[in-house]
Amino acid sequence: MPIEPLLVIGAGGHSKVVLDALALTTPRAVRLCDDDPRCVGQVVMNTVVEARPAIATQRGIPFHIAIGNALHRRSLQKALVEAGAIPTSVIHPAAVVSASAAIGAGSFVAARAVIAPDTGVGDSVIVNHGAIIDHDCEVGDFSHIAPNSTLCGGVRIGVAVLIGAGATILPGVHIGDAAIIAAGATIVRDVAPNEKVIFALARKN
């Protein structure tokens, strides 16, 4: 029985990273699509962009959402799963993922990322290049751990959180849902839901 092509949704910059990982990990055919008609017909990583098929036609179709925006990723994944499509994770072969780590449906792990033992990564999470998620961490659904950021041991990340490039979250810190941590920040205290930490260092009070 032929393998169903993987539907990759989103033809922006992040799709290049996803397509590159797929080229190294799977013999499955890939269909790249985007809702923006200006993208249709363009070529991204030797793949021609198609218009996205109607959600109602997606039952049983494997898909991966290659879109950086967490809210867009969440709403689209919810609609596709409800239609019977199957979220598919993509893990670059140069990533290091512990055998005791759990990766949720539809997540992406880029090259040189490290996911340590007894760590849980939720659904449709992006763990970008060189990011480190140390032991016993939990990362909520639809979050984005940007390049070269570090979650030290026992960190808890909520839903739809953005951890900026090169940020460091110290051991045991909790980051609330939809919080944004600036690139290069060092976080030594808990961060409330929807809080934006824009300073280079967030100290304890």
Coordinates of N, CA and C in Angstrom, one line a residue:
M1 N 0.8 -1.2 0.0 CA 0.0 0.0 0.0 C 0.9 1.2 0.0
P2 N 0.7 2.2 -0.9 CA 1.5 3.4 -1.0 C 1.4 4.3 0.3
I3 N 2.5 4.9 0.6 CA 2.5 5.8 1.8 C 1.9 7.1 1.4
E4 N 1.0 7.6 2.2 CA 0.3 8.9 2.0 C 1.3 10.0 2.0
P5 N 1.3 10.9 1.1 CA 2.2 12.1 1.2 C 1.9 12.9 2.4
L6 N 3.0 13.5 3.0 CA 2.8 14.4 4.1 C 2.5 15.8 3.7
L7 N 1.4 16.3 4.2 CA 1.0 17.7 3.9 C 1.7 18.7 4.8
V8 N 2.7 19.5 4.3 CA 3.4 20.5 5.1 C 2.7 21.8 4.8
I9 N 2.1 22.4 5.8 CA 1.3 23.6 5.7 C 2.1 24.8 6.1
G10 N 2.3 25.8 5.2 CA 3.1 27.0 5.5 C 4.3 27.0 4.6
A11 N 4.5 28.0 3.8 CA 5.6 28.1 2.8 C 6.5 29.2 3.1
G12 N 6.6 29.6 4.4 CA 7.5 30.7 4.8 C 8.9 30.1 5.2
G13 N 9.7 30.9 5.9 CA 11.0 30.5 6.2 C 11.1 29.2 7.0
H14 N 10.2 29.1 7.9 CA 10.3 27.8 8.8 C 10.1 26.6 8.0
S15 N 9.3 26.7 6.9 CA 9.1 25.5 6.0 C 10.4 25.0 5.4
K16 N 11.3 25.9 5.2 CA 12.6 25.4 4.6 C 13.3 24.5 5.6
V17 N 13.3 24.8 6.9 CA 13.9 24.0 7.9 C 13.2 22.7 8.0
V18 N 11.9 22.7 8.0 CA 11.1 21.4 8.0 C 11.4 20.6 6.8
L19 N 11.4 21.1 5.6 CA 11.6 20.4 4.4 C 13.0 19.8 4.4
D20 N 14.0 20.5 4.9 CA 15.4 20.0 5.0 C 15.4 18.8 5.9
A21 N 14.8 18.9 7.0 CA 14.8 17.7 7.9 C 14.1 16.5 7.3
L22 N 13.0 16.8 6.6 CA 12.2 15.7 6.0 C 13.1 15.0 4.9
A23 N 13.8 15.8 4.2 CA 14.7 15.2 3.1 C 15.7 14.2 3.6
L24 N 16.0 14.4 4.9 CA 17.1 13.6 5.5 C 16.5 12.4 6.4
T25 N 15.2 12.4 6.6 CA 14.6 11.4 7.5 C 13.5 10.5 6.9
T26 N 12.9 10.9 5.8 CA 11.8 10.1 5.4 C 11.7 9.9 3.8
P27 N 11.4 8.7 3.4 CA 11.2 8.5 1.9 C 9.8 9.0 1.5
R28 N 9.0 9.5 2.4 CA 7.6 9.9 2.1 C 7.6 11.1 1.2
A29 N 6.7 11.1 0.2 CA 6.5 12.3 -0.6 C 5.9 13.4 0.2
V30 N 6.2 14.7 -0.2 CA 5.8 15.8 0.6 C 5.0 16.7 -0.3
R31 N 3.9 17.2 0.2 CA 3.1 18.3 -0.5 C 3.2 19.6 0.3
L32 N 3.7 20.6 -0.2 CA 3.8 21.9 0.5 C 2.7 22.8 0.1
C33 N 2.0 23.4 1.0 CA 0.8 24.2 0.7 C 0.8 25.5 1.5
D34 N 0.1 26.5 1.1 CA -0.1 27.7 1.8 C -1.4 28.4 1.4
D35 N -2.0 29.1 2.4 CA -3.2 29.8 2.1 C -3.1 31.1 1.3
D36 N -1.9 31.6 1.3 CA -1.6 32.8 0.6 C -1.5 32.6 -0.9
P37 N -2.4 33.1 -1.8 CA -2.3 32.8 -3.2 C -1.1 33.3 -3.8
R38 N -0.4 34.3 -3.2 CA 0.9 34.8 -3.8 C 2.0 33.7 -3.7
C39 N 1.8 32.8 -2.8 CA 2.8 31.7 -2.6 C 2.6 30.6 -3.6
V40 N 1.4 30.4 -4.0 CA 1.1 29.2 -4.8 C 1.9 29.3 -6.2
G41 N 2.5 28.2 -6.5 CA 3.3 28.1 -7.7 C 4.8 28.4 -7.5
Q42 N 5.1 29.0 -6.4 CA 6.5 29.3 -6.1 C 7.2 28.0 -5.7
V43 N 8.5 28.0 -5.7 CA 9.3 26.8 -5.4 C 10.1 27.0 -4.1
V44 N 9.9 26.2 -3.1 CA 10.6 26.3 -1.9 C 11.4 25.0 -1.7
M45 N 12.7 25.0 -1.6 CA 13.5 23.8 -1.4 C 13.1 22.7 -2.4
N46 N 13.0 23.1 -3.7 CA 12.7 22.2 -4.8 C 11.3 21.6 -4.7
T47 N 10.4 22.2 -3.9 CA 9.0 21.8 -3.8 C 8.1 22.9 -4.2
V48 N 7.2 22.6 -5.1 CA 6.2 23.6 -5.6 C 5.1 23.8 -4.6
V49 N 4.8 25.0 -4.3 CA 3.8 25.3 -3.3 C 2.4 25.2 -4.0
E50 N 1.5 24.5 -3.3 CA 0.1 24.3 -3.7 C -0.8 25.2 -2.8
A51 N -2.0 25.4 -3.3 CA -3.1 25.9 -2.4 C -3.4 24.8 -1.4
R52 N -3.8 25.2 -0.2 CA -4.1 24.2 0.8 C -5.5 23.6 0.5
P53 N -5.5 22.3 0.5 CA -6.8 21.6 0.3 C -7.8 22.0 1.4
A54 N -9.1 21.9 1.1 CA -10.1 22.2 2.0 C -10.0 21.2 3.2
I55 N -10.2 21.8 4.4 CA -10.1 21.0 5.6 C -11.0 19.7 5.6
A56 N -12.2 19.9 5.0 CA -13.2 18.8 5.0 C -12.6 17.6 4.2
T57 N -11.6 17.7 3.4 CA -11.1 16.6 2.7 C -9.9 15.9 3.3
Q58 N -9.6 16.3 4.6 CA -8.3 15.9 5.2 C -8.4 14.6 6.0
R59 N -9.5 13.9 6.1 CA -9.5 12.7 7.0 C -8.4 11.7 6.6
G60 N -7.7 11.3 7.6 CA -6.6 10.3 7.4 C -5.3 10.9 6.8
I61 N -5.3 12.1 6.5 CA -4.1 12.7 5.8 C -3.1 13.1 6.9
P62 N -1.8 12.7 6.8 CA -0.8 13.1 7.7 C -0.4 14.6 7.4
F63 N -0.2 15.4 8.4 CA 0.2 16.8 8.2 C 1.2 17.3 9.2
H64 N 1.9 18.3 8.8 CA 2.8 19.0 9.7 C 2.7 20.5 9.5
I65 N 2.4 21.3 10.5 CA 2.3 22.8 10.3 C 3.6 23.5 10.5
A66 N 4.1 24.1 9.4 CA 5.4 24.7 9.4 C 5.2 26.2 9.5
I67 N 4.5 26.7 10.6 CA 4.2 28.1 10.8 C 4.7 28.5 12.1
G68 N 5.4 29.6 12.2 CA 5.9 30.0 13.5 C 4.9 30.6 14.5
N69 N 3.9 31.3 14.0 CA 2.9 31.9 14.9 C 2.1 30.9 15.6
A70 N 2.2 30.9 17.0 CA 1.6 29.9 17.8 C 0.1 29.9 17.7
L71 N -0.6 31.0 17.7 CA -2.0 31.1 17.6 C -2.5 30.5 16.3
H72 N -1.9 30.8 15.2 CA -2.2 30.3 13.9 C -2.0 28.8 13.9
R73 N -0.9 28.3 14.5 CA -0.6 26.9 14.5 C -1.7 26.2 15.3
R74 N -2.0 26.7 16.5 CA -3.0 26.1 17.3 C -4.4 26.0 16.7
S75 N -4.9 27.1 16.1 CA -6.2 27.0 15.5 C -6.3 26.1 14.3
L76 N -5.2 26.1 13.5 CA -5.2 25.2 12.3 C -5.0 23.8 12.7
Q77 N -4.2 23.5 13.7 CA -4.1 22.1 14.1 C -5.4 21.5 14.7
K78 N -6.0 22.4 15.5 CA -7.3 22.0 16.0 C -8.3 21.6 14.9
A79 N -8.4 22.5 13.9 CA -9.4 22.2 12.8 C -9.1 21.0 12.0
L80 N -7.8 20.8 11.8 CA -7.4 19.6 11.0 C -7.6 18.3 11.8
V81 N -7.3 18.3 13.1 CA -7.5 17.1 13.9 C -9.0 16.8 14.0
E82 N -9.8 17.8 14.2 CA -11.2 17.6 14.2 C -11.8 17.0 12.9
A83 N -11.1 17.3 11.8 CA -11.5 16.8 10.5 C -10.9 15.4 10.2
G84 N -10.1 14.9 11.2 CA -9.6 13.5 11.0 C -8.2 13.4 10.5
A85 N -7.5 14.6 10.2 CA -6.2 14.5 9.8 C -5.2 14.1 10.9
I86 N -4.0 13.7 10.6 CA -3.1 13.1 11.6 C -1.9 14.0 11.7
P87 N -1.7 14.7 12.9 CA -0.5 15.5 13.1 C 0.7 14.7 13.2
T88 N 1.8 15.1 12.5 CA 3.0 14.3 12.4 C 4.2 15.1 12.8
S89 N 5.0 14.6 13.7 CA 6.2 15.3 14.2 C 7.3 15.0 13.2
V90 N 8.2 16.0 13.2 CA 9.4 16.0 12.3 C 10.6 16.2 13.2
I91 N 11.6 15.3 13.2 CA 12.8 15.4 14.1 C 14.0 15.3 13.2
H92 N 14.8 16.3 13.1 CA 16.0 16.3 12.3 C 17.0 15.2 12.8
P93 N 17.6 14.5 11.9 CA 18.5 13.4 12.4 C 19.7 13.9 13.2
A94 N 20.0 15.2 13.1 CA 21.1 15.7 13.9 C 20.7 16.2 15.3
A95 N 19.4 16.1 15.6 CA 18.9 16.4 16.9 C 19.2 15.2 17.9
V96 N 19.3 15.5 19.2 CA 19.6 14.4 20.2 C 18.4 14.4 21.1
V97 N 17.6 13.3 21.0 CA 16.4 13.1 21.8 C 16.5 11.9 22.7
S98 N 16.4 12.1 24.0 CA 16.5 10.9 24.9 C 15.4 9.9 24.7
A99 N 15.8 8.7 24.9 CA 14.7 7.6 24.7 C 13.6 7.8 25.8
S100 N 13.9 8.5 26.9 CA 12.8 8.7 27.9 C 12.1 10.0 27.7
A101 N 12.4 10.7 26.7 CA 11.7 12.0 26.4 C 10.4 11.7 25.6
A102 N 9.4 12.5 25.8 CA 8.1 12.3 25.1 C 7.9 13.6 24.2
I103 N 7.7 13.3 22.9 CA 7.4 14.4 21.9 C 6.0 14.3 21.5
G104 N 5.3 15.4 21.6 CA 3.8 15.4 21.2 C 3.6 15.4 19.7
A105 N 2.4 15.3 19.4 CA 2.0 15.2 18.0 C 2.2 16.5 17.2
G106 N 2.8 16.4 16.1 CA 3.0 17.6 15.2 C 4.1 18.5 15.6
S107 N 5.0 18.1 16.5 CA 6.1 18.9 16.9 C 7.3 18.9 16.0
F108 N 8.2 19.8 16.1 CA 9.4 19.9 15.2 C 10.6 20.1 16.1
V109 N 11.6 19.3 15.8 CA 12.9 19.4 16.6 C 14.0 19.5 15.5
A110 N 14.7 20.6 15.6 CA 15.7 21.0 14.6 C 17.0 20.4 14.9
A111 N 17.9 20.6 13.9 CA 19.3 20.1 14.0 C 20.0 20.7 15.2
R112 N 20.8 19.9 15.9 CA 21.6 20.2 17.1 C 20.8 20.5 18.3
A113 N 19.5 20.4 18.3 CA 18.7 20.5 19.5 C 18.9 19.3 20.4
V114 N 18.8 19.5 21.7 CA 19.0 18.4 22.6 C 17.7 18.4 23.5
I115 N 17.1 17.2 23.6 CA 16.0 17.0 24.5 C 16.4 15.9 25.5
A116 N 16.6 16.2 26.7 CA 17.2 15.4 27.7 C 16.2 14.4 28.3
P117 N 16.7 13.5 29.2 CA 15.8 12.4 29.8 C 14.6 13.0 30.6
D118 N 13.6 12.2 30.5 CA 12.4 12.5 31.3 C 11.8 13.9 31.1
T119 N 11.9 14.3 29.9 CA 11.3 15.6 29.4 C 10.1 15.4 28.6
G120 N 9.1 16.2 28.8 CA 7.9 16.2 28.0 C 7.7 17.4 27.1
V121 N 7.6 17.2 25.8 CA 7.4 18.3 24.9 C 6.0 18.1 24.3
G122 N 5.1 19.1 24.4 CA 3.7 19.0 24.0 C 3.5 18.9 22.5
D123 N 2.3 19.1 22.1 CA 1.9 19.0 20.7 C 2.3 20.3 20.0
S124 N 2.7 20.2 18.7 CA 3.0 21.3 17.8 C 3.9 22.3 18.4
V125 N 4.9 21.8 19.1 CA 6.0 22.6 19.7 C 7.1 22.7 18.6
I126 N 7.8 23.9 18.6 CA 9.0 24.1 17.8 C 10.2 24.2 18.7
V127 N 11.1 23.2 18.6 CA 12.4 23.2 19.3 C 13.4 23.5 18.3
N128 N 13.9 24.7 18.2 CA 14.7 25.2 17.1 C 16.2 24.8 17.2
H129 N 17.0 25.3 16.2 CA 18.4 24.9 16.1 C 19.2 25.1 17.4
G130 N 19.8 24.1 17.9 CA 20.7 24.3 19.0 C 20.1 24.5 20.4
A131 N 18.7 24.5 20.4 CA 18.1 24.6 21.7 C 18.3 23.4 22.6
I132 N 18.4 23.7 23.9 CA 18.6 22.6 24.9 C 17.5 22.6 25.9
I133 N 16.8 21.5 26.0 CA 15.8 21.2 27.0 C 16.3 20.2 27.9
D134 N 16.7 20.6 29.1 CA 17.4 19.7 30.0 C 16.4 18.7 30.7
H135 N 16.9 17.9 31.6 CA 16.1 16.8 32.2 C 14.9 17.3 33.0
D136 N 13.9 16.6 33.0 CA 12.7 16.8 33.8 C 11.9 18.1 33.4
C137 N 12.1 18.6 32.2 CA 11.4 19.8 31.8 C 10.0 19.4 31.2
E138 N 9.1 20.4 31.2 CA 7.8 20.2 30.5 C 7.6 21.4 29.7
V139 N 7.3 21.2 28.4 CA 7.0 22.3 27.5 C 5.6 22.1 27.0
G140 N 4.8 23.2 27.2 CA 3.4 23.1 26.8 C 3.2 23.2 25.3
D141 N 2.0 22.8 24.9 CA 1.6 22.7 23.5 C 1.8 24.1 22.8
F142 N 2.2 24.1 21.5 CA 2.3 25.2 20.7 C 3.3 26.3 21.1
S143 N 4.2 25.9 22.0 CA 5.3 26.8 22.3 C 6.4 26.7 21.3
H144 N 7.3 27.7 21.4 CA 8.4 27.8 20.5 C 9.7 28.1 21.3
I145 N 10.6 27.2 21.3 CA 11.9 27.3 21.9 C 12.9 27.7 20.9
A146 N 13.3 28.9 20.8 CA 14.0 29.5 19.7 C 15.5 29.0 19.7
P147 N 16.2 29.3 18.6 CA 17.6 28.8 18.5 C 18.5 29.2 19.7
N148 N 19.3 28.2 20.1 CA 20.3 28.3 21.1 C 19.8 28.8 22.4
S149 N 18.5 28.6 22.7 CA 18.0 28.9 24.0 C 18.2 27.6 24.9
T150 N 18.2 27.8 26.2 CA 18.4 26.7 27.2 C 17.3 26.7 28.2
L151 N 16.7 25.6 28.4 CA 15.8 25.3 29.6 C 16.6 24.4 30.5
C152 N 17.0 24.9 31.7 CA 17.7 24.1 32.6 C 16.8 23.1 33.3
G153 N 17.3 22.2 34.1 CA 16.5 21.1 34.7 C 15.2 21.6 35.4
G154 N 14.1 20.8 35.2 CA 12.9 21.0 35.9 C 12.1 22.3 35.6
V155 N 12.4 22.9 34.4 CA 11.7 24.1 34.0 C 10.3 23.7 33.5
R156 N 9.3 24.5 33.7 CA 7.9 24.3 33.2 C 7.6 25.4 32.3
I157 N 7.2 25.1 31.1 CA 6.8 26.1 30.1 C 5.4 25.9 29.8
G158 N 4.6 26.9 29.8 CA 3.1 26.8 29.5 C 2.8 26.7 28.1
V159 N 1.6 26.9 27.7 CA 1.0 26.8 26.4 C 1.3 28.1 25.6
A160 N 1.7 27.9 24.3 CA 1.9 29.0 23.4 C 2.9 30.0 23.9
V161 N 4.0 29.6 24.5 CA 5.1 30.5 25.0 C 6.1 30.6 24.0
L162 N 6.7 31.8 23.9 CA 7.9 32.0 23.0 C 9.1 32.3 23.9
I163 N 10.1 31.4 23.8 CA 11.4 31.6 24.4 C 12.3 32.1 23.4
G164 N 12.8 33.3 23.5 CA 13.6 33.9 22.4 C 15.0 33.3 22.3
A165 N 15.6 33.6 21.1 CA 16.9 33.0 20.8 C 17.9 33.4 21.8
G166 N 18.6 32.3 22.3 CA 19.7 32.5 23.2 C 19.3 32.8 24.7
A167 N 18.0 32.7 25.0 CA 17.5 32.9 26.3 C 17.9 31.7 27.2
T168 N 18.0 31.9 28.5 CA 18.3 30.9 29.4 C 17.3 30.9 30.6
I169 N 16.6 29.8 30.8 CA 15.6 29.7 31.9 C 16.3 28.8 33.0
L170 N 16.5 29.4 34.2 CA 17.2 28.7 35.2 C 16.4 27.6 35.8
P171 N 17.0 26.6 36.5 CA 16.3 25.4 37.0 C 15.1 25.7 37.8
G172 N 14.0 24.9 37.6 CA 12.8 25.0 38.4 C 11.9 26.1 38.1
V173 N 12.2 27.0 37.2 CA 11.4 28.2 36.9 C 10.2 27.8 36.1
H174 N 9.0 28.4 36.4 CA 7.8 28.2 35.6 C 7.5 29.4 34.8
I175 N 7.2 29.2 33.5 CA 6.8 30.2 32.6 C 5.3 30.0 32.2
G176 N 4.5 31.1 32.5 CA 3.1 30.9 32.3 C 2.7 30.9 30.8
D177 N 1.4 30.5 30.5 CA 0.9 30.4 29.2 C 1.0 31.8 28.5
A178 N 1.4 31.7 27.2 CA 1.4 32.8 26.3 C 2.4 33.9 26.7
A179 N 3.4 33.6 27.6 CA 4.4 34.5 27.9 C 5.4 34.6 26.8
I180 N 6.1 35.8 26.8 CA 7.2 36.0 25.8 C 8.5 36.3 26.5
I181 N 9.5 35.6 26.2 CA 10.8 35.8 26.8 C 11.8 36.3 25.7
A182 N 12.3 37.5 26.0 CA 13.2 38.2 25.0 C 14.4 37.4 24.7
A183 N 14.9 37.5 23.5 CA 16.2 36.9 23.1 C 17.3 37.3 24.1
G184 N 18.1 36.4 24.5 CA 19.2 36.6 25.4 C 18.9 36.8 26.8
A185 N 17.6 36.8 27.2 CA 17.3 37.0 28.6 C 17.7 35.8 29.5
T186 N 18.0 36.1 30.7 CA 18.3 35.0 31.7 C 17.2 35.1 32.7
I187 N 16.4 34.1 32.9 CA 15.2 34.1 33.7 C 15.5 33.3 35.0
V188 N 15.4 34.0 36.1 CA 15.7 33.4 37.4 C 14.5 33.3 38.3
R189 N 13.3 33.8 37.8 CA 12.1 33.8 38.6 C 11.0 33.3 37.7
D190 N 9.9 32.9 38.4 CA 8.7 32.5 37.6 C 8.1 33.7 36.8
V191 N 7.5 33.4 35.7 CA 7.0 34.4 34.8 C 5.5 34.2 34.6
A192 N 4.7 35.2 34.9 CA 3.2 35.0 34.8 C 2.7 34.8 33.4
P193 N 1.5 34.2 33.3 CA 0.9 34.1 32.0 C 0.8 35.5 31.3
N194 N 1.0 35.5 30.0 CA 1.0 36.7 29.1 C 2.0 37.7 29.5
E195 N 2.9 37.5 30.4 CA 3.9 38.5 30.7 C 5.0 38.5 29.6
K196 N 5.5 39.7 29.3 CA 6.6 39.9 28.4 C 7.8 40.3 29.1
V197 N 8.8 39.5 29.1 CA 10.1 39.8 29.7 C 11.0 40.3 28.7
I198 N 11.3 41.6 28.7 CA 12.1 42.2 27.6 C 13.5 42.6 28.0
F199 N 13.8 42.4 29.3 CA 15.1 42.9 29.8 C 16.1 41.7 29.6
A200 N 17.4 42.1 29.6 CA 18.4 41.1 29.5 C 18.5 40.2 30.6
L201 N 18.0 40.6 31.8 CA 18.1 39.8 33.0 C 16.8 40.1 33.8
A202 N 16.1 39.0 34.2 CA 14.9 39.2 35.1 C 15.3 38.7 36.5
R203 N 15.5 39.5 37.5 CA 16.0 39.1 38.8 C 14.8 38.8 39.7
K204 N 15.1 38.1 40.7 CA 14.1 37.9 41.8 C 13.9 39.2 42.5
N205 N 12.7 39.4 43.0 CA 12.4 40.6 43.8 C 13.0 40.5 45.2

